[in-house]
Amino acid sequence: MSWSPILDHSIPTGDAVDAIETVIVPRARDLGGFEVRRALPSAKRQMVGPFIFFDQIGPVEFLTGQGIDIRPHPHIGLATVTYLLRGRLHHRDSLGSNQWIEPGAVNWMSAGHGITHSERTDGPVRDTGQELAGVQTWVALPKDAEDGGASFTHVGAAELPFLDAEGKKVRLVLGNAWGERAPLAMPSELFYADAELAPGAWLPLPEEHEDRGIYILSGSVTSGRDSYEAGRMLVFRPGDRVAVQAGPAGARLVVLGGATLEGPRFIWWNFVASSRERIEAAKEAWRAGDWMHGRFRLPPDDDREFIPAPDR
């Protein structure tokens, strides 16, 4: 598919614009055997559009017999987006979904009122070892979807819009941008894309969205007068016409944003909600451990263990 649109020469570039509102330096977190870099939520920003959580996973090399075991755990009030650059992960959830997550595909799990899932590198992947790299994000649900039913949808890479021209290769993973729309219906206006830029290539940011940010996975970009290296999230001022330029080694970016929600969200452990009362009710339900009749079930293919709720 040809690139649309071509960079409009009326968009300010170089020294003509400095549209960055916030620069976020992610925090390193050890999840037991592998490290993630967490950009959201941060002290500077809770959300970019509806995106309330952003972890860069790896890259990490697992030797034969090693892997990830994220045991079953619950979510409410959010949708998870697992997007891999390299490697494979095995997703199982309380709806009965059993899906291998692979590079370039989108995996959207909407928790609504409550869901439980696990992510592991098991079976033949653990037997042979692998390199794993990717991004895990959460989308906070609007108030009218917080108490809705849970769902899981997997869309292969070949089904997603792919733009390739002018030194840019962009896969639109979710939402609408650059004149294209990804196939999954979203609960609010948002966009999420994986962009690879050749050295010196320009990427205009979508103008139709209120909140916009980029996360630099590799390489570097220039915005305004400054250059930014990998491992930085840049959040741009609403309303400005902005483009970023890849550095001398090119760049790999996650580009995301959308409309802001009706208000801030409360976050506790794996729960996101518009009220403290919703968080407290979910805490009680998970701690009760009534997997047969309670609010939460365990994945039917992975129900021998689970992550207990934190004490705090």
Short mmCIF file of N, CA and C in Angstrom, two decimals, residues 115-230:
data_model
loop_
_atom_site.label_atom_id
_atom_site.label_comp_id
_atom_site.label_asym_id
_atom_site.label_seq_id
_atom_site.Cartn_x
_atom_site.Cartn_y
_atom_site.Cartn_z
N ILE A 115 -11.43 -10.35 33.92
CA ILE A 115 -10.87 -11.47 33.16
C ILE A 115 -9.58 -11.90 33.83
N THR A 116 -9.18 -13.13 33.60
CA THR A 116 -7.92 -13.66 34.11
C THR A 116 -7.14 -14.24 32.94
N HIS A 117 -5.81 -14.00 32.92
CA HIS A 117 -5.02 -14.57 31.83
C HIS A 117 -3.60 -14.88 32.30
N SER A 118 -2.92 -15.68 31.49
CA SER A 118 -1.50 -15.98 31.71
C SER A 118 -0.76 -15.82 30.40
N GLU A 119 0.55 -15.57 30.50
CA GLU A 119 1.42 -15.51 29.31
C GLU A 119 2.70 -16.25 29.65
N ARG A 120 3.03 -17.23 28.81
CA ARG A 120 4.18 -18.09 29.09
C ARG A 120 4.95 -18.38 27.80
N THR A 121 6.20 -18.76 27.98
CA THR A 121 6.96 -19.37 26.88
C THR A 121 7.14 -20.82 27.28
N ASP A 122 6.29 -21.67 26.75
CA ASP A 122 6.28 -23.07 27.15
C ASP A 122 6.38 -23.97 25.93
N GLY A 123 6.27 -25.26 26.14
CA GLY A 123 6.29 -26.22 25.04
C GLY A 123 7.58 -26.17 24.24
N PRO A 124 7.47 -26.26 22.91
CA PRO A 124 8.68 -26.30 22.07
C PRO A 124 9.51 -25.03 22.14
N VAL A 125 8.87 -23.88 22.43
CA VAL A 125 9.63 -22.63 22.53
C VAL A 125 10.61 -22.69 23.69
N ARG A 126 10.16 -23.22 24.82
CA ARG A 126 11.06 -23.35 25.97
C ARG A 126 12.12 -24.41 25.72
N ASP A 127 11.75 -25.43 24.98
CA ASP A 127 12.70 -26.53 24.71
C ASP A 127 13.87 -26.07 23.85
N THR A 128 13.65 -25.06 23.00
CA THR A 128 14.70 -24.64 22.06
C THR A 128 15.32 -23.30 22.41
N GLY A 129 14.67 -22.50 23.27
CA GLY A 129 15.16 -21.15 23.57
C GLY A 129 14.76 -20.16 22.49
N GLN A 130 14.79 -18.87 22.81
CA GLN A 130 14.43 -17.85 21.84
C GLN A 130 14.85 -16.47 22.34
N GLU A 131 14.90 -15.51 21.41
CA GLU A 131 15.02 -14.11 21.77
C GLU A 131 13.62 -13.51 21.77
N LEU A 132 13.32 -12.73 22.80
CA LEU A 132 11.98 -12.14 22.94
C LEU A 132 12.11 -10.63 23.06
N ALA A 133 11.29 -9.92 22.29
CA ALA A 133 11.23 -8.46 22.37
C ALA A 133 9.84 -8.01 21.97
N GLY A 134 9.33 -7.00 22.64
CA GLY A 134 8.01 -6.50 22.29
C GLY A 134 7.56 -5.41 23.22
N VAL A 135 6.27 -5.13 23.17
CA VAL A 135 5.67 -4.06 23.96
C VAL A 135 4.34 -4.57 24.53
N GLN A 136 4.12 -4.29 25.81
CA GLN A 136 2.83 -4.56 26.45
C GLN A 136 2.24 -3.22 26.85
N THR A 137 1.02 -2.95 26.39
CA THR A 137 0.34 -1.72 26.77
C THR A 137 -1.05 -2.04 27.31
N TRP A 138 -1.58 -1.11 28.11
CA TRP A 138 -2.96 -1.19 28.56
C TRP A 138 -3.69 0.04 28.05
N VAL A 139 -4.92 -0.16 27.62
CA VAL A 139 -5.82 0.93 27.25
C VAL A 139 -6.90 1.02 28.32
N ALA A 140 -7.00 2.16 28.99
CA ALA A 140 -8.07 2.36 29.97
C ALA A 140 -9.40 2.47 29.24
N LEU A 141 -10.38 1.73 29.71
CA LEU A 141 -11.69 1.73 29.05
C LEU A 141 -12.52 2.94 29.48
N PRO A 142 -13.34 3.48 28.58
CA PRO A 142 -14.26 4.55 28.98
C PRO A 142 -15.27 4.03 30.00
N LYS A 143 -15.89 4.94 30.72
CA LYS A 143 -16.78 4.54 31.82
C LYS A 143 -17.89 3.61 31.35
N ASP A 144 -18.42 3.83 30.15
CA ASP A 144 -19.55 3.00 29.71
C ASP A 144 -19.12 1.60 29.30
N ALA A 145 -17.80 1.31 29.31
CA ALA A 145 -17.33 -0.04 28.97
C ALA A 145 -16.67 -0.75 30.15
N GLU A 146 -16.54 -0.06 31.28
CA GLU A 146 -15.84 -0.64 32.42
C GLU A 146 -16.51 -1.91 32.95
N ASP A 147 -17.83 -1.94 32.93
CA ASP A 147 -18.56 -3.08 33.47
C ASP A 147 -19.08 -4.01 32.38
N GLY A 148 -18.53 -3.88 31.17
CA GLY A 148 -18.95 -4.73 30.07
C GLY A 148 -18.31 -6.11 30.14
N GLY A 149 -18.67 -6.95 29.18
CA GLY A 149 -18.13 -8.29 29.13
C GLY A 149 -16.70 -8.31 28.63
N ALA A 150 -15.99 -9.36 29.00
CA ALA A 150 -14.60 -9.54 28.57
C ALA A 150 -14.56 -10.13 27.16
N SER A 151 -13.43 -9.89 26.47
CA SER A 151 -13.27 -10.45 25.12
C SER A 151 -11.78 -10.56 24.80
N PHE A 152 -11.47 -11.44 23.84
CA PHE A 152 -10.11 -11.56 23.33
C PHE A 152 -10.17 -11.69 21.81
N THR A 153 -9.33 -10.91 21.10
CA THR A 153 -9.28 -10.96 19.65
C THR A 153 -7.83 -10.96 19.20
N HIS A 154 -7.52 -11.87 18.28
CA HIS A 154 -6.19 -11.95 17.67
C HIS A 154 -6.33 -11.62 16.19
N VAL A 155 -5.51 -10.68 15.71
CA VAL A 155 -5.50 -10.32 14.29
C VAL A 155 -4.08 -10.47 13.78
N GLY A 156 -3.90 -11.29 12.75
CA GLY A 156 -2.58 -11.54 12.21
C GLY A 156 -1.98 -10.32 11.52
N ALA A 157 -0.65 -10.31 11.39
CA ALA A 157 0.05 -9.18 10.81
C ALA A 157 -0.42 -8.88 9.39
N ALA A 158 -0.73 -9.89 8.62
CA ALA A 158 -1.12 -9.69 7.22
C ALA A 158 -2.46 -8.97 7.08
N GLU A 159 -3.27 -8.94 8.15
CA GLU A 159 -4.58 -8.30 8.09
C GLU A 159 -4.55 -6.83 8.50
N LEU A 160 -3.40 -6.34 8.94
CA LEU A 160 -3.29 -4.96 9.41
C LEU A 160 -2.81 -4.05 8.29
N PRO A 161 -3.31 -2.80 8.23
CA PRO A 161 -2.82 -1.87 7.21
C PRO A 161 -1.31 -1.67 7.32
N PHE A 162 -0.63 -1.68 6.16
CA PHE A 162 0.82 -1.55 6.14
C PHE A 162 1.19 -0.51 5.09
N LEU A 163 1.86 0.54 5.51
CA LEU A 163 2.23 1.66 4.65
C LEU A 163 3.74 1.60 4.42
N ASP A 164 4.15 1.64 3.16
CA ASP A 164 5.57 1.44 2.83
C ASP A 164 5.96 2.38 1.70
N ALA A 165 6.62 3.49 2.03
CA ALA A 165 7.09 4.43 1.01
C ALA A 165 7.92 5.51 1.70
N GLU A 166 8.76 6.19 0.93
CA GLU A 166 9.50 7.36 1.40
C GLU A 166 10.34 7.06 2.63
N GLY A 167 10.90 5.84 2.70
CA GLY A 167 11.75 5.49 3.83
C GLY A 167 11.00 5.14 5.09
N LYS A 168 9.69 4.91 4.98
CA LYS A 168 8.85 4.58 6.14
C LYS A 168 8.15 3.26 5.92
N LYS A 169 8.17 2.41 6.93
CA LYS A 169 7.38 1.19 6.94
C LYS A 169 6.56 1.23 8.22
N VAL A 170 5.25 1.38 8.07
CA VAL A 170 4.38 1.61 9.23
C VAL A 170 3.25 0.60 9.23
N ARG A 171 3.13 -0.17 10.32
CA ARG A 171 2.02 -1.09 10.50
C ARG A 171 1.05 -0.44 11.49
N LEU A 172 -0.18 -0.20 11.05
CA LEU A 172 -1.21 0.36 11.93
C LEU A 172 -1.86 -0.78 12.69
N VAL A 173 -1.60 -0.84 13.97
CA VAL A 173 -2.01 -1.96 14.81
C VAL A 173 -3.44 -1.77 15.31
N LEU A 174 -3.76 -0.56 15.75
CA LEU A 174 -5.08 -0.26 16.31
C LEU A 174 -5.53 1.12 15.86
N GLY A 175 -6.85 1.28 15.72
CA GLY A 175 -7.44 2.59 15.51
C GLY A 175 -7.25 3.14 14.11
N ASN A 176 -7.26 4.46 14.00
CA ASN A 176 -7.19 5.13 12.70
C ASN A 176 -6.08 6.17 12.69
N ALA A 177 -5.36 6.24 11.56
CA ALA A 177 -4.30 7.23 11.37
C ALA A 177 -3.84 7.18 9.92
N TRP A 178 -3.35 8.32 9.41
CA TRP A 178 -2.77 8.41 8.06
C TRP A 178 -3.74 7.91 6.98
N GLY A 179 -5.01 8.13 7.20
CA GLY A 179 -6.00 7.74 6.21
C GLY A 179 -6.37 6.27 6.20
N GLU A 180 -5.88 5.51 7.16
CA GLU A 180 -6.18 4.08 7.25
C GLU A 180 -6.86 3.77 8.57
N ARG A 181 -7.50 2.61 8.64
CA ARG A 181 -8.13 2.15 9.88
C ARG A 181 -7.85 0.67 10.07
N ALA A 182 -7.37 0.30 11.25
CA ALA A 182 -7.13 -1.11 11.58
C ALA A 182 -8.47 -1.82 11.78
N PRO A 183 -8.51 -3.15 11.59
CA PRO A 183 -9.79 -3.87 11.56
C PRO A 183 -10.52 -3.97 12.89
N LEU A 184 -9.83 -3.90 14.03
CA LEU A 184 -10.51 -4.07 15.31
C LEU A 184 -11.29 -2.82 15.70
N ALA A 185 -12.55 -3.00 16.12
CA ALA A 185 -13.34 -1.89 16.64
C ALA A 185 -12.82 -1.51 18.02
N MET A 186 -12.69 -0.21 18.27
CA MET A 186 -12.14 0.29 19.52
C MET A 186 -13.23 0.93 20.39
N PRO A 187 -13.06 0.89 21.72
CA PRO A 187 -14.07 1.49 22.60
C PRO A 187 -13.99 3.01 22.66
N SER A 188 -12.88 3.60 22.19
CA SER A 188 -12.72 5.05 22.15
C SER A 188 -11.78 5.39 21.00
N GLU A 189 -11.69 6.66 20.66
CA GLU A 189 -10.82 7.07 19.56
C GLU A 189 -9.36 6.95 19.97
N LEU A 190 -8.58 6.18 19.20
CA LEU A 190 -7.17 5.99 19.52
C LEU A 190 -6.43 5.52 18.28
N PHE A 191 -5.10 5.50 18.38
CA PHE A 191 -4.28 4.89 17.34
C PHE A 191 -3.02 4.32 17.97
N TYR A 192 -2.48 3.29 17.31
CA TYR A 192 -1.28 2.60 17.80
C TYR A 192 -0.59 2.02 16.58
N ALA A 193 0.69 2.34 16.38
CA ALA A 193 1.38 1.91 15.17
C ALA A 193 2.82 1.56 15.48
N ASP A 194 3.37 0.68 14.65
CA ASP A 194 4.77 0.26 14.69
C ASP A 194 5.43 0.86 13.45
N ALA A 195 6.41 1.74 13.64
CA ALA A 195 7.01 2.46 12.52
C ALA A 195 8.52 2.21 12.46
N GLU A 196 8.99 1.81 11.28
CA GLU A 196 10.42 1.69 11.01
C GLU A 196 10.81 2.78 10.02
N LEU A 197 11.80 3.61 10.39
CA LEU A 197 12.21 4.73 9.56
C LEU A 197 13.65 4.54 9.11
N ALA A 198 13.88 4.76 7.82
CA ALA A 198 15.24 4.75 7.29
C ALA A 198 15.98 6.00 7.78
N PRO A 199 17.30 5.99 7.74
CA PRO A 199 18.05 7.19 8.16
C PRO A 199 17.55 8.45 7.45
N GLY A 200 17.24 9.47 8.23
CA GLY A 200 16.80 10.74 7.68
C GLY A 200 15.34 10.83 7.29
N ALA A 201 14.59 9.73 7.37
CA ALA A 201 13.18 9.75 6.96
C ALA A 201 12.33 10.54 7.96
N TRP A 202 11.30 11.21 7.43
CA TRP A 202 10.38 11.99 8.25
C TRP A 202 9.08 11.21 8.45
N LEU A 203 8.51 11.32 9.65
CA LEU A 203 7.20 10.73 9.94
C LEU A 203 6.29 11.81 10.50
N PRO A 204 5.23 12.20 9.77
CA PRO A 204 4.26 13.14 10.33
C PRO A 204 3.36 12.41 11.33
N LEU A 205 3.06 13.07 12.44
CA LEU A 205 2.14 12.46 13.41
C LEU A 205 0.70 12.76 13.01
N PRO A 206 -0.21 11.83 13.28
CA PRO A 206 -1.62 12.04 12.89
C PRO A 206 -2.18 13.31 13.54
N GLU A 207 -2.85 14.11 12.75
CA GLU A 207 -3.38 15.38 13.26
C GLU A 207 -4.77 15.25 13.87
N GLU A 208 -5.46 14.14 13.56
CA GLU A 208 -6.86 14.04 14.00
C GLU A 208 -7.01 13.62 15.44
N HIS A 209 -5.90 13.30 16.12
CA HIS A 209 -5.99 12.83 17.51
C HIS A 209 -5.48 13.90 18.48
N GLU A 210 -6.17 14.01 19.59
CA GLU A 210 -5.86 15.02 20.59
C GLU A 210 -4.50 14.80 21.24
N ASP A 211 -4.25 13.59 21.70
CA ASP A 211 -3.02 13.25 22.42
C ASP A 211 -2.17 12.36 21.53
N ARG A 212 -0.85 12.65 21.45
CA ARG A 212 0.03 11.86 20.59
C ARG A 212 1.39 11.71 21.26
N GLY A 213 1.94 10.51 21.16
CA GLY A 213 3.27 10.26 21.70
C GLY A 213 4.01 9.25 20.86
N ILE A 214 5.33 9.21 21.03
CA ILE A 214 6.14 8.16 20.40
C ILE A 214 7.04 7.56 21.46
N TYR A 215 7.35 6.29 21.30
CA TYR A 215 8.36 5.63 22.13
C TYR A 215 9.43 5.12 21.18
N ILE A 216 10.69 5.46 21.47
CA ILE A 216 11.80 5.10 20.59
C ILE A 216 12.35 3.75 21.03
N LEU A 217 12.08 2.73 20.21
CA LEU A 217 12.56 1.38 20.51
C LEU A 217 14.03 1.21 20.16
N SER A 218 14.46 1.80 19.04
CA SER A 218 15.86 1.72 18.63
C SER A 218 16.18 2.91 17.75
N GLY A 219 17.47 3.20 17.61
CA GLY A 219 17.89 4.34 16.82
C GLY A 219 17.65 5.64 17.55
N SER A 220 17.35 6.69 16.80
CA SER A 220 17.13 8.01 17.39
C SER A 220 16.24 8.83 16.47
N VAL A 221 15.64 9.89 17.03
CA VAL A 221 14.85 10.82 16.22
C VAL A 221 15.19 12.25 16.64
N THR A 222 14.91 13.16 15.71
CA THR A 222 15.04 14.59 15.99
C THR A 222 13.65 15.19 15.95
N SER A 223 13.37 16.03 16.96
CA SER A 223 12.12 16.79 17.00
C SER A 223 12.49 18.20 17.43
N GLY A 224 12.11 19.18 16.62
CA GLY A 224 12.52 20.54 16.92
C GLY A 224 14.03 20.66 16.86
N ARG A 225 14.63 21.15 17.92
CA ARG A 225 16.07 21.39 17.95
C ARG A 225 16.85 20.25 18.58
N ASP A 226 16.16 19.24 19.09
CA ASP A 226 16.83 18.23 19.91
C ASP A 226 16.70 16.84 19.32
N SER A 227 17.70 16.00 19.65
CA SER A 227 17.68 14.59 19.27
C SER A 227 17.44 13.74 20.50
N TYR A 228 16.79 12.59 20.29
CA TYR A 228 16.42 11.71 21.38
C TYR A 228 16.78 10.28 21.01
N GLU A 229 17.41 9.58 21.96
CA GLU A 229 17.89 8.23 21.74
C GLU A 229 16.83 7.21 22.13
N ALA A 230 17.12 5.95 21.86
CA ALA A 230 16.22 4.84 22.23
C ALA A 230 15.97 4.84 23.73
#
